mmCIF file of C-alpha atoms in Angstrom:
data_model
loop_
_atom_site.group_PDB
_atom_site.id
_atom_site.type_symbol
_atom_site.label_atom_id
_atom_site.label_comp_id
_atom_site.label_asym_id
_atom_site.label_seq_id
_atom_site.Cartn_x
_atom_site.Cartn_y
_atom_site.Cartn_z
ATOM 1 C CA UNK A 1 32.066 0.375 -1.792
ATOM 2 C CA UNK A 2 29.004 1.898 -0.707
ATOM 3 C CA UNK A 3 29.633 4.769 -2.553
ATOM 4 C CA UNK A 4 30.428 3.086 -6.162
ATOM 5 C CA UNK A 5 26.845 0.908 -5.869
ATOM 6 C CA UNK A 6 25.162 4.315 -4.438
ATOM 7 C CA UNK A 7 26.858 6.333 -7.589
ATOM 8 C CA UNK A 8 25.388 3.242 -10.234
ATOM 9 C CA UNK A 9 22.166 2.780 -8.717
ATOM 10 C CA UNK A 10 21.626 6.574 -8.618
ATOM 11 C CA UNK A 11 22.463 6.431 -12.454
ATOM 12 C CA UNK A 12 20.456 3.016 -13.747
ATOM 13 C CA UNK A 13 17.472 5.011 -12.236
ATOM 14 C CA UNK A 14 18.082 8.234 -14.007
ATOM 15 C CA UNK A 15 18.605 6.103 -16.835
ATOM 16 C CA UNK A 16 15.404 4.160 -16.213
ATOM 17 C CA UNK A 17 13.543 7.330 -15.891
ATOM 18 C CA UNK A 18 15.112 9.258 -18.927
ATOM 19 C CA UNK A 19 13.789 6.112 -21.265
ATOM 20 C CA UNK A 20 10.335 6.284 -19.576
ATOM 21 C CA UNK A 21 10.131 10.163 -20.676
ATOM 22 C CA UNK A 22 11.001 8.644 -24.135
ATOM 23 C CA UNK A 23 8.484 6.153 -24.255
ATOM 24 C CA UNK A 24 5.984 8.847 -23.083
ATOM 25 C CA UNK A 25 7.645 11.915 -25.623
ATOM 26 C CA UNK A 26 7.092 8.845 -28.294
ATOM 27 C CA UNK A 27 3.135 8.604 -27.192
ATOM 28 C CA UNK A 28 2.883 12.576 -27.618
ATOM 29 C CA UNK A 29 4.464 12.174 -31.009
ATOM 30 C CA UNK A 30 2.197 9.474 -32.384
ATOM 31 C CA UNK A 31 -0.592 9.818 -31.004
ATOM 32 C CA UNK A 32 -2.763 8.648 -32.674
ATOM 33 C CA UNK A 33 -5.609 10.897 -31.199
ATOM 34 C CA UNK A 34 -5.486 13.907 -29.065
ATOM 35 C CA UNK A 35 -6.570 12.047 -25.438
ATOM 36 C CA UNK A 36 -3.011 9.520 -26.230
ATOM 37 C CA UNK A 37 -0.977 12.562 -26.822
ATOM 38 C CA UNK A 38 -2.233 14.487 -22.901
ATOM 39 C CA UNK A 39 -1.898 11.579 -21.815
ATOM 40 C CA UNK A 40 1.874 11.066 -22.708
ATOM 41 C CA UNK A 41 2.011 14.899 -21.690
ATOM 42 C CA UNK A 42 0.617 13.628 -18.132
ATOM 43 C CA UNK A 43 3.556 10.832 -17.628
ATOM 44 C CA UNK A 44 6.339 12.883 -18.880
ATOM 45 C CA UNK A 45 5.556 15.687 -16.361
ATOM 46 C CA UNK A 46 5.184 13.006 -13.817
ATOM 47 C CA UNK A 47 8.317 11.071 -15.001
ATOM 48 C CA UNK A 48 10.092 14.153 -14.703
ATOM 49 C CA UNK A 49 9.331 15.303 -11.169
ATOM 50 C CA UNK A 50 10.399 11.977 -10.131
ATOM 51 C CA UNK A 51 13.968 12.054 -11.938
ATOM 52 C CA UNK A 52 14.229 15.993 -10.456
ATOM 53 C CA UNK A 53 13.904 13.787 -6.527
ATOM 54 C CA UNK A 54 16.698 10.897 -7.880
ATOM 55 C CA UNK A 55 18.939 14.446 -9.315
ATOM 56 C CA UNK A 56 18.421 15.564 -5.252
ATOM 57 C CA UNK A 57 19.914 12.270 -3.803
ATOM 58 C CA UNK A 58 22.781 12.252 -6.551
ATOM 59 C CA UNK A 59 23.607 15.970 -5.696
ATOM 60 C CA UNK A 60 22.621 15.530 -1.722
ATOM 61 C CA UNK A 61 20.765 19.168 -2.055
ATOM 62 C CA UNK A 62 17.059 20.066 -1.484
ATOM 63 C CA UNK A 63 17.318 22.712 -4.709
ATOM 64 C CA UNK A 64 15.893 20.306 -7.334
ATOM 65 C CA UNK A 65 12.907 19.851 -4.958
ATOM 66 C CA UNK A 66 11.211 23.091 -5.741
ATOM 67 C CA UNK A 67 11.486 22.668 -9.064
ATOM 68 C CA UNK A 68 9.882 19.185 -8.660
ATOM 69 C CA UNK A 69 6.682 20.805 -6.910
ATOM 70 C CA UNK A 70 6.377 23.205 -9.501
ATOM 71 C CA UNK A 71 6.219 20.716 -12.532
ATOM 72 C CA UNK A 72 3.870 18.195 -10.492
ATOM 73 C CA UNK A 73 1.559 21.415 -10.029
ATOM 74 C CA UNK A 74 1.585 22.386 -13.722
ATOM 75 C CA UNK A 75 1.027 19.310 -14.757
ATOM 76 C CA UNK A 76 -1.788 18.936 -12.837
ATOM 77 C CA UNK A 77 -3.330 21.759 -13.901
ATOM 78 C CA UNK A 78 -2.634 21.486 -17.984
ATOM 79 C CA UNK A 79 -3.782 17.916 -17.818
ATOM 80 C CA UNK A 80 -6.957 19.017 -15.858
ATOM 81 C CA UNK A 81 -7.639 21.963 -18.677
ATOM 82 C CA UNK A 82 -6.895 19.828 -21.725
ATOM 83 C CA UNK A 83 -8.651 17.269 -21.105
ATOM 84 C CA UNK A 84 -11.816 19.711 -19.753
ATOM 85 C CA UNK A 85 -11.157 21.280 -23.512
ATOM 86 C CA UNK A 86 -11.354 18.107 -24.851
ATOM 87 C CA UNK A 87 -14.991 17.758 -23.777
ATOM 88 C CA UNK A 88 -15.998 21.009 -23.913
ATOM 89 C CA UNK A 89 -14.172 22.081 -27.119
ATOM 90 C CA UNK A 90 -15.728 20.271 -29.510
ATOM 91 C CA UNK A 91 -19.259 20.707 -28.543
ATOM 92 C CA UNK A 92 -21.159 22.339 -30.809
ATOM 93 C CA UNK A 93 -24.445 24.030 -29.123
ATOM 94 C CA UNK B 1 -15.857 26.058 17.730
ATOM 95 C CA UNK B 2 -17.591 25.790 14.631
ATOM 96 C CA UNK B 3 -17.422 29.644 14.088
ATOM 97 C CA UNK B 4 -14.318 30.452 14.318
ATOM 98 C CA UNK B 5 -12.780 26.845 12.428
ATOM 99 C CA UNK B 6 -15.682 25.366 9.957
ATOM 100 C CA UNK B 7 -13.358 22.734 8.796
ATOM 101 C CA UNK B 8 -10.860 21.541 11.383
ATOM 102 C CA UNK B 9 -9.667 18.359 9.253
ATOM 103 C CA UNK B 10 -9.129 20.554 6.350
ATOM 104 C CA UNK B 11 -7.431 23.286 8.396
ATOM 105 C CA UNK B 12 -5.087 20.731 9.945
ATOM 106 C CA UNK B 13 -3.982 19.411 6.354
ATOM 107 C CA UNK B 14 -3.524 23.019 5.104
ATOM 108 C CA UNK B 15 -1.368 23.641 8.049
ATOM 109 C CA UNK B 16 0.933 20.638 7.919
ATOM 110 C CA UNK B 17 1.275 21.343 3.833
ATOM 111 C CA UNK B 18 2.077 25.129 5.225
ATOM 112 C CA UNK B 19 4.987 23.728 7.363
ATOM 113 C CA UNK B 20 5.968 21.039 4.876
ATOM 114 C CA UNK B 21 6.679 23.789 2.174
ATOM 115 C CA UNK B 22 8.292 26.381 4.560
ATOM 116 C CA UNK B 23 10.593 23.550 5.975
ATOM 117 C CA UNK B 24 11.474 24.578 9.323
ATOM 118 C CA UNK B 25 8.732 24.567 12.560
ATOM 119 C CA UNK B 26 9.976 27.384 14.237
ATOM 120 C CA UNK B 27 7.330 29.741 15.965
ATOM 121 C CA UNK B 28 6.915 32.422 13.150
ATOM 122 C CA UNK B 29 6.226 29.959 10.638
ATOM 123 C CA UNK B 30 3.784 28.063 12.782
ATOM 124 C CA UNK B 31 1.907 31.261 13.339
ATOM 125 C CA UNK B 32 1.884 31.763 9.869
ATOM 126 C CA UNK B 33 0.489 28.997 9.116
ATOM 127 C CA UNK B 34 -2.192 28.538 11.629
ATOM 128 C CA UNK B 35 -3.545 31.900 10.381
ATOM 129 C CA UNK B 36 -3.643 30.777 6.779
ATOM 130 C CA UNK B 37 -4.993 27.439 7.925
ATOM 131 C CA UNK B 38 -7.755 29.604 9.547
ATOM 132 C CA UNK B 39 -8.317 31.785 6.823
ATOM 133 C CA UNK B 40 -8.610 29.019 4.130
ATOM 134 C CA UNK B 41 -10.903 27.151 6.626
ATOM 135 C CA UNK B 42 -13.059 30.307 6.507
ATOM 136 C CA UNK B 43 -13.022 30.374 2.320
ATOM 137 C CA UNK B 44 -13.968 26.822 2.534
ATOM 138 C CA UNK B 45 -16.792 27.197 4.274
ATOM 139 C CA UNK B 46 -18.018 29.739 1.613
ATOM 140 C CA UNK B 47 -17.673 26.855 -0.808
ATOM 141 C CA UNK B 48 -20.072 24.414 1.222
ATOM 142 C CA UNK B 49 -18.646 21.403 0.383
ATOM 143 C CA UNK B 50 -20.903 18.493 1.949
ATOM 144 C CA UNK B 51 -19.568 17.312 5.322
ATOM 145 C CA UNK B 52 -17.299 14.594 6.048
ATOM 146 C CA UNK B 53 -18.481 12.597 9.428
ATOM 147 C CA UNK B 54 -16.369 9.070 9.931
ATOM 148 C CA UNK B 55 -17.058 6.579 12.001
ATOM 149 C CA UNK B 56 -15.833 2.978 12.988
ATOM 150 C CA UNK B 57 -12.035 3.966 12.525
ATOM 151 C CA UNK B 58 -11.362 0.502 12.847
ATOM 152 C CA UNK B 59 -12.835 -0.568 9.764
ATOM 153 C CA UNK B 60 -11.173 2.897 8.268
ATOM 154 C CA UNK B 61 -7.643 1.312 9.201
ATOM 155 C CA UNK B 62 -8.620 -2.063 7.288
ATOM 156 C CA UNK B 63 -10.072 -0.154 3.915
ATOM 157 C CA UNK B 64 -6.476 1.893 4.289
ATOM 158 C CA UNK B 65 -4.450 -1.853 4.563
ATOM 159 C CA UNK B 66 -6.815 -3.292 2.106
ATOM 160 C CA UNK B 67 -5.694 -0.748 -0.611
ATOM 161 C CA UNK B 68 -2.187 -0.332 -0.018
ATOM 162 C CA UNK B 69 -2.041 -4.264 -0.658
ATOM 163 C CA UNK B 70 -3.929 -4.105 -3.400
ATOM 164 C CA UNK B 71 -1.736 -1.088 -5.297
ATOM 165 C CA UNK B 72 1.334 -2.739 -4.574
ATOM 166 C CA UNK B 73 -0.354 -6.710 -5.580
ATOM 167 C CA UNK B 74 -1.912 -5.317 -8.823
ATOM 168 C CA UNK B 75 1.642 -2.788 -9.826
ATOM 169 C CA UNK B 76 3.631 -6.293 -10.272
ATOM 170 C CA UNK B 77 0.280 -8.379 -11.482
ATOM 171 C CA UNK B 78 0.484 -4.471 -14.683
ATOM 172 C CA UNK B 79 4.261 -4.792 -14.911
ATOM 173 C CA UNK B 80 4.063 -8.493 -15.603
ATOM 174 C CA UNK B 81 1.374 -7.821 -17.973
ATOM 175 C CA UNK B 82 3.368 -4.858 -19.724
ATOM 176 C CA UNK B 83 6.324 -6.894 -19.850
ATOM 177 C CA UNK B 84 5.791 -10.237 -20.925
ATOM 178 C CA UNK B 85 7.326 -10.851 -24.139
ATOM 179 C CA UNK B 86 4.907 -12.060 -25.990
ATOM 180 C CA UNK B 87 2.016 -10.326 -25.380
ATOM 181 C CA UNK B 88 -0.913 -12.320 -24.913
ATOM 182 C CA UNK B 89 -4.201 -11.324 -25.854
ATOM 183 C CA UNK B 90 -5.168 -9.397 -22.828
ATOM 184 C CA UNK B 91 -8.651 -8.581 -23.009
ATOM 185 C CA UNK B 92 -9.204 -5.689 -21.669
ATOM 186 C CA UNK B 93 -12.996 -3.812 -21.487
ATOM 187 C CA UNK B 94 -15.550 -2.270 -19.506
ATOM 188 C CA UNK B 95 -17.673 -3.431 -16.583
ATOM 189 C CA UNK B 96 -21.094 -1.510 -15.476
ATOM 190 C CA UNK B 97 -21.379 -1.870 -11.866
ATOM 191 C CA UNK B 98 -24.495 -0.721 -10.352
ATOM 192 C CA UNK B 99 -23.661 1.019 -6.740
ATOM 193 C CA UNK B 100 -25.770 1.238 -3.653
ATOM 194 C CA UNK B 101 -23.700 4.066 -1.928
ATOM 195 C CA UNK B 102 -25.459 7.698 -2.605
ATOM 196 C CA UNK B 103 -22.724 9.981 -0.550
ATOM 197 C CA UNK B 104 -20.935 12.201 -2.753
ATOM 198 C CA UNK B 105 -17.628 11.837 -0.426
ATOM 199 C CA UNK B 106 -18.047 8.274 -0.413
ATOM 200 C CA UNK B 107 -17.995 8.157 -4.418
ATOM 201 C CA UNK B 108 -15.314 10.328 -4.425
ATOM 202 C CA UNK B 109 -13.444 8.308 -2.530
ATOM 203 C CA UNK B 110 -14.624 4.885 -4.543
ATOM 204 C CA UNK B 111 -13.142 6.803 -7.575
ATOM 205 C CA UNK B 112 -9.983 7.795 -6.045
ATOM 206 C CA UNK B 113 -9.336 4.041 -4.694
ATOM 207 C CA UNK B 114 -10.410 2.315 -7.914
ATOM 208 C CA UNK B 115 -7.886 5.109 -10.034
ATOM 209 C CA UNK B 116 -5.015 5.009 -8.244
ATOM 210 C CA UNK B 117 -4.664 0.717 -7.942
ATOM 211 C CA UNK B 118 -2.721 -0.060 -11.497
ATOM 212 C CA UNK B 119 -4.918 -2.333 -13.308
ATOM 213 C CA UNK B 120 -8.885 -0.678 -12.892
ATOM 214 C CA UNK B 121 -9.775 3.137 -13.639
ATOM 215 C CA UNK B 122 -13.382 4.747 -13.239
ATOM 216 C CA UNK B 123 -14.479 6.016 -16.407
ATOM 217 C CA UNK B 124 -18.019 7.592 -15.565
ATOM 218 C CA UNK B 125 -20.821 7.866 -12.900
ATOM 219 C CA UNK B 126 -24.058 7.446 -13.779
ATOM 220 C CA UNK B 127 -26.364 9.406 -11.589
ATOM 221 C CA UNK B 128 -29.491 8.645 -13.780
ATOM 222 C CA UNK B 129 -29.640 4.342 -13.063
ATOM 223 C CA UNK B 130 -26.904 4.751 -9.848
ATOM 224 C CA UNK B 131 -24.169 2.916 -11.552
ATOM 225 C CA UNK B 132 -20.627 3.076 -12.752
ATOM 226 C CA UNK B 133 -18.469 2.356 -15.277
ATOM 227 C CA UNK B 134 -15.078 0.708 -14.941
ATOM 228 C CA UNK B 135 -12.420 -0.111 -17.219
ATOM 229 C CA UNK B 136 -10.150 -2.910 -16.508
ATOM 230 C CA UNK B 137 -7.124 -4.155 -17.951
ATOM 231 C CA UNK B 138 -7.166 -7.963 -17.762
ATOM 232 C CA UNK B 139 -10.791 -8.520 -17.542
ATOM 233 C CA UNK B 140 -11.773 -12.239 -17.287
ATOM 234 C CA UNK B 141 -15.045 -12.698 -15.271
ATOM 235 C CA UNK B 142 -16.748 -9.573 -15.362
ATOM 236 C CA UNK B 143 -18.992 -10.989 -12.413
ATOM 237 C CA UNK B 144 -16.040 -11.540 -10.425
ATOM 238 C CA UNK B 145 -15.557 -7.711 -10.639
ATOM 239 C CA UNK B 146 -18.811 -6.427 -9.464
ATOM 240 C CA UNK B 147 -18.232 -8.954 -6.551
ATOM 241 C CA UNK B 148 -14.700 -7.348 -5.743
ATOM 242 C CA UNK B 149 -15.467 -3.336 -6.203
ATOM 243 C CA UNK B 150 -18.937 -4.176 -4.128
ATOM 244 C CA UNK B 151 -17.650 -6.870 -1.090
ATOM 245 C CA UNK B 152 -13.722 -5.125 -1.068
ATOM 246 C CA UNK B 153 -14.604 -1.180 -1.244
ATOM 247 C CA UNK B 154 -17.804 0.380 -1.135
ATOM 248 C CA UNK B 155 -19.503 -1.980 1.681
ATOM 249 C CA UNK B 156 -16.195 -0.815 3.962
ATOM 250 C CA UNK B 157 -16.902 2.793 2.961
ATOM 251 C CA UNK B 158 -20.896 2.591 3.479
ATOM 252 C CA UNK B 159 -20.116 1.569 6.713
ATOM 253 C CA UNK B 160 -17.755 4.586 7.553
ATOM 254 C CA UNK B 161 -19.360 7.128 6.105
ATOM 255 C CA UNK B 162 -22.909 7.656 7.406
ATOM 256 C CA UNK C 1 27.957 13.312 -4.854
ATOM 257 C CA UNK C 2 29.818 13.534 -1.371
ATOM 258 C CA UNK C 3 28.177 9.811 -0.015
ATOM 259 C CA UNK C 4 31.073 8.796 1.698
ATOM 260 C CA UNK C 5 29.249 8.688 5.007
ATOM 261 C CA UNK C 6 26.981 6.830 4.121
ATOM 262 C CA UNK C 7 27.373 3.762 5.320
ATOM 263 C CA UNK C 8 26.402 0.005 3.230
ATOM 264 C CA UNK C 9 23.028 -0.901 5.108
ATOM 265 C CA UNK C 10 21.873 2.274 3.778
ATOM 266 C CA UNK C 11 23.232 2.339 0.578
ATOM 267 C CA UNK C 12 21.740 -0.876 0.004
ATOM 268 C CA UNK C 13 18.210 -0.370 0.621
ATOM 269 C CA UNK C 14 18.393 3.376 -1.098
ATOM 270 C CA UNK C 15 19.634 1.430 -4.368
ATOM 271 C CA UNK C 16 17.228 -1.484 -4.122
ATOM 272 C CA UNK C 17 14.457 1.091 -3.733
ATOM 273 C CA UNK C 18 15.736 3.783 -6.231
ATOM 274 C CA UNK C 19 15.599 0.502 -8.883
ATOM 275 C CA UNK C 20 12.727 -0.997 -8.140
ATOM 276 C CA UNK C 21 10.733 2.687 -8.776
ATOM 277 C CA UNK C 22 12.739 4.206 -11.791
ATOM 278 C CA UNK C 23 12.378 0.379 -12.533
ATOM 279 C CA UNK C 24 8.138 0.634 -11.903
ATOM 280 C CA UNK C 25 7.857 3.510 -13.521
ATOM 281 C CA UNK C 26 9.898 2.170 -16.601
ATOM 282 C CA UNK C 27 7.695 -0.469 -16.653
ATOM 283 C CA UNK C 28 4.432 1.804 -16.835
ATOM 284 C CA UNK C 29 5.988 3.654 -19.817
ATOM 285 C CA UNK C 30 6.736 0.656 -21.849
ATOM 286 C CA UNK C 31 3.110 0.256 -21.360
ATOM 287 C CA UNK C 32 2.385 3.266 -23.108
ATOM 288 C CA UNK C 33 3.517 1.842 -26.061
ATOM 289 C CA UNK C 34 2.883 -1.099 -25.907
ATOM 290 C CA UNK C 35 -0.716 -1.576 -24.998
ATOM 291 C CA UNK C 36 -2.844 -1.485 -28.145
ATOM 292 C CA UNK C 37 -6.233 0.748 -27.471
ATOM 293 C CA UNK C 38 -6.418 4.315 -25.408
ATOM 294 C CA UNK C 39 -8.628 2.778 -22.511
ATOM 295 C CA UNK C 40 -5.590 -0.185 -21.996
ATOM 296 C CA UNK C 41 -2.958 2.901 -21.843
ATOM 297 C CA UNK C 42 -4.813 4.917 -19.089
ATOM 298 C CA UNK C 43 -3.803 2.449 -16.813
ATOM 299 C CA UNK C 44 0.280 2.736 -17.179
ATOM 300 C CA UNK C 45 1.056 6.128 -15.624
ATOM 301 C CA UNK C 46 -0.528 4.496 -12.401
ATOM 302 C CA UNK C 47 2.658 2.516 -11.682
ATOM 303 C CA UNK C 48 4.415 5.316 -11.812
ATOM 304 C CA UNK C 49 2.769 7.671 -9.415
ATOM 305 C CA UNK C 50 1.789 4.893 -6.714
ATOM 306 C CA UNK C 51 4.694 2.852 -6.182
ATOM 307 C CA UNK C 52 7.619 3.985 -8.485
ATOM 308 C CA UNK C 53 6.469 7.314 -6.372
ATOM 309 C CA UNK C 54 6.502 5.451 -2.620
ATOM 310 C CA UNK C 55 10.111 3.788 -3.391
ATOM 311 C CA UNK C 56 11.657 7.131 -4.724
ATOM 312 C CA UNK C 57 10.257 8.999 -2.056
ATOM 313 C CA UNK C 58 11.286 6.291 0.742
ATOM 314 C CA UNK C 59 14.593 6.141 -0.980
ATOM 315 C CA UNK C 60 15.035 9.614 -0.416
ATOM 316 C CA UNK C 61 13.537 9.817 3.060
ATOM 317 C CA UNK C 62 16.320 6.963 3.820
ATOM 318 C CA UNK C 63 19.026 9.234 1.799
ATOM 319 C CA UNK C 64 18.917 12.290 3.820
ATOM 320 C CA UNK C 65 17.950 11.035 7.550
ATOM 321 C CA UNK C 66 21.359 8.997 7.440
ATOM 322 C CA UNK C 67 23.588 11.475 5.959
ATOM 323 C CA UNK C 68 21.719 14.455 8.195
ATOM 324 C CA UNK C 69 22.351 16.649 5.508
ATOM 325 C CA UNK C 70 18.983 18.933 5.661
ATOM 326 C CA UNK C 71 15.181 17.294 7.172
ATOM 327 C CA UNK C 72 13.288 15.614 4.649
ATOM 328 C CA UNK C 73 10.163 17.343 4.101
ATOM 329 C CA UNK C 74 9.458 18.602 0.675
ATOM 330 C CA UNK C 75 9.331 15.578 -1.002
ATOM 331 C CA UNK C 76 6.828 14.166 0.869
ATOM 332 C CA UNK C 77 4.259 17.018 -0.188
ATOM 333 C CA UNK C 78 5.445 16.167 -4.060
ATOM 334 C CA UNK C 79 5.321 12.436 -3.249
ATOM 335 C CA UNK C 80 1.716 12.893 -1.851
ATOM 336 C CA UNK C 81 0.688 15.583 -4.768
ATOM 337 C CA UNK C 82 1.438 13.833 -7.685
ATOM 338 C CA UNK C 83 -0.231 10.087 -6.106
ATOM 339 C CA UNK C 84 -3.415 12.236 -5.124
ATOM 340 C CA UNK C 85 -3.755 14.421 -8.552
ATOM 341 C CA UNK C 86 -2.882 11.648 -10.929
ATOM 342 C CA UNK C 87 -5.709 9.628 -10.143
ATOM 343 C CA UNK C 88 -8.027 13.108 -10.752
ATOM 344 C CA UNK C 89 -6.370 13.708 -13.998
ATOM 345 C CA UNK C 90 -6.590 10.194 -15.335
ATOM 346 C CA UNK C 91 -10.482 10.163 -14.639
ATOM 347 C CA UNK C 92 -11.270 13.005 -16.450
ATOM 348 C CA UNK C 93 -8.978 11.927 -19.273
ATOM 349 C CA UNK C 94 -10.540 8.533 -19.259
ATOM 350 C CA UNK C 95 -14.468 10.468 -19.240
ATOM 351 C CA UNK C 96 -13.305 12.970 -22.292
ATOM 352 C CA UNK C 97 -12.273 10.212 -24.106
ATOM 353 C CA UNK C 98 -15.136 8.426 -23.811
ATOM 354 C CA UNK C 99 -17.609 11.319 -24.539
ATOM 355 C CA UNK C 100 -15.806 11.775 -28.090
ATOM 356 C CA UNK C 101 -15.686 8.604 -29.008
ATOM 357 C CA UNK C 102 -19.602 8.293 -27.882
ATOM 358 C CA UNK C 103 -19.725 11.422 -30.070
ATOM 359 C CA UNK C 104 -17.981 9.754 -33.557
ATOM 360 C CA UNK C 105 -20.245 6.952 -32.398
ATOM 361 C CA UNK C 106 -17.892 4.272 -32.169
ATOM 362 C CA UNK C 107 -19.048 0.480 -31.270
ATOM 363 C CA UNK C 108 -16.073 -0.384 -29.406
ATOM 364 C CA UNK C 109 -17.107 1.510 -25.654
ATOM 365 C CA UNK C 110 -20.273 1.382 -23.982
ATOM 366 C CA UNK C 111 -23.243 3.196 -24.382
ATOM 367 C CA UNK C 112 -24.274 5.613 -21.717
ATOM 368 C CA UNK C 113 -26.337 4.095 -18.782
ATOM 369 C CA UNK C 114 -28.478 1.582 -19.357
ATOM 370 C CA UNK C 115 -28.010 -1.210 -17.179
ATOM 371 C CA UNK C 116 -30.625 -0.909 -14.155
ATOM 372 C CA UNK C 117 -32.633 1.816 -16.585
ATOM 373 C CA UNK C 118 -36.458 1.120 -15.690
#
């Protein structure tokens, strides 16, 4: 019992989270301008660390967690640059 | 004291992060990571960052309950937004709020608690005129705002940072 | 998934929690699209990384400490990352955006300080 609503609530949220890094993947694709599309970029990575913990409780192993660190510290930093390059790269001295 | 650990708070942090990310407390690893703790006290201190001195933890522990009620009242108040089938015309816009709080820790923090709540992000400081610039997603009484960012946050902060 | 120890009080608040973030976070995203101008879509990742993050990471928390398969302590450093850096990132998002559409001199966003100017 506790297992079968364990096993469906473990998949409605990967589910959940899987559409969210649509919606976001749609945002990067359309735009329209370039601060909409780091944006998206921003949610999917965090969208994705967050499905990478839910794959940890559905496989009851810690491996997924590195992997989790590692994307919420890239994104960090690539949203951090792009958006720096959005200021800076378009000034014209 | 000071000489040998310039930053205790921020020497502390590092070493619970340390232990966090090794995963196991057993002596080695501590030792570890009070030494890096130490050293990246010591490269902090090169940095200078302006110093952090609290006071009245009391009204530190109601700014901390404050917020947390907030994020989790204004994440439902977004989501019902977001969701509503038809969407209304939410009108949505920017509010200059003129601040009296000069500390840079105390703005950073201001920044941080306005970003994370769903609902109100800080878009720019002005150092020139002292003021700020917030954007808000269902903006109805842009005096009502002022009122809220000035009475709820930075008078609680002004009084534990000094 | 070998959850066969785990007993129902804990299933039941891992799954009510493990819904209610993916469900947040969900939420947030639909946002994204939905919300009409740039400055209205800044504020949907939020959901995401304050509460969708809390419930996932509690769920998990919950998760391991009753089925004692390995101490929970990595999560809570990418639980605590990604709510403290998301906040950083959307500022500076929000602030480039503004300073090009200052730039292409749109009408629709404020100009720069003015209010209390003497």
């Amino acid at each position: 019992m506790s297992a079968t609503l364990l096993e469906w609530s473990v998949f409605l949220a990967q589910a959940m989270l899987a559409l969210a890094m649509g919606c976001a993947a749609w945002r990067i694709l359309a735009g329209p301008r370039a601060q909409d599309r780091i944006l998206g970029l921003d949610t999917l990575y965090v969208n994705a660390a967050m499905l990478l913990l839910v794959f940890g409780i559905r496989t009851s192993s810690a491996l997924y967690f590195e992997a989790a660190l590692v994307i919420a510290l890239l994104g960090f930093v690539s949203t951090a640059a792009l958006s720096k390059f959005l200021m800076r790269g378009e000034v014209i001295e | 004291m000071r000489r040998i650990l310039p930053h205790p708070l921020a020497a502390l942090a590092l070493l619970i992060a340390w232990l966090l990310l090794v995963g196991d407390f057993s002596p080695g690893s501590l030792i570890l990571g009070v030494v890096i703790a130490i050293l990246g006290s010591w490269l902090l201190r090169e940095v200078q960052p302006p110093r952090l001195r609290l006071r009245r933890f009391g009204v530190l522990f109601e700014l901390v309950r404050v917020v947390l009620v907030e994020i989790v009242r204004s994440n439902f108040a977004v989501a019902r937004i977001v969701l509503a089938p038809r969407p209304r015309a939410i009108s949505s816009g920017f509010v200059r709020i003129p601040l009296e709080m000069r500390d840079p820790i105390g703005l950073t923090a201001l920044a941080f608690i306005i970003t994370a709540t769903p609902g109100t992000v800080w878009v720019e400081y002005d150092s020139a005129d002292d003021s700020m610039l917030l954007h808000v997603l269902d903006l109805i009484d842009e005096a009502e705002w002022v009122g809220i960012i000035k009475n709820r946050y930075e008078r609680r902060l002004m009084e534990i940072l000094t | 998934m070998n959850d066969s120890d785990l007993p129902l009080w804990a299933a039941l608040p891992v799954s009510v929690l493990l819904l209610l973030g993916a469900g947040l976070t969900l939420s947030g995203c639909i946002g994204l699209l939905r919300l009409k101008s740039f400055y209205a879509r800044v504020h949907a990742p939020t959901l995401g990384t304050t509460m969708g993050m809390f419930c996932t990471l509690l769920a998990s928390i919950l998760y391991f400490a009753v089925t004692r398969s390995r101490p929970v302590l990595l999560e809570i450093l990418i639980a605590v990352f990604i709510s403290v850096t998301t906040p950083v990132t959307l500022m500076l998002l929000a602030r480039a955006a503004l300073y090009r559409d200052r730039r292409e001199g749109r009408d629709d966003v404020p100009p720069p300080g003015t209010h209390g100017a003497p």
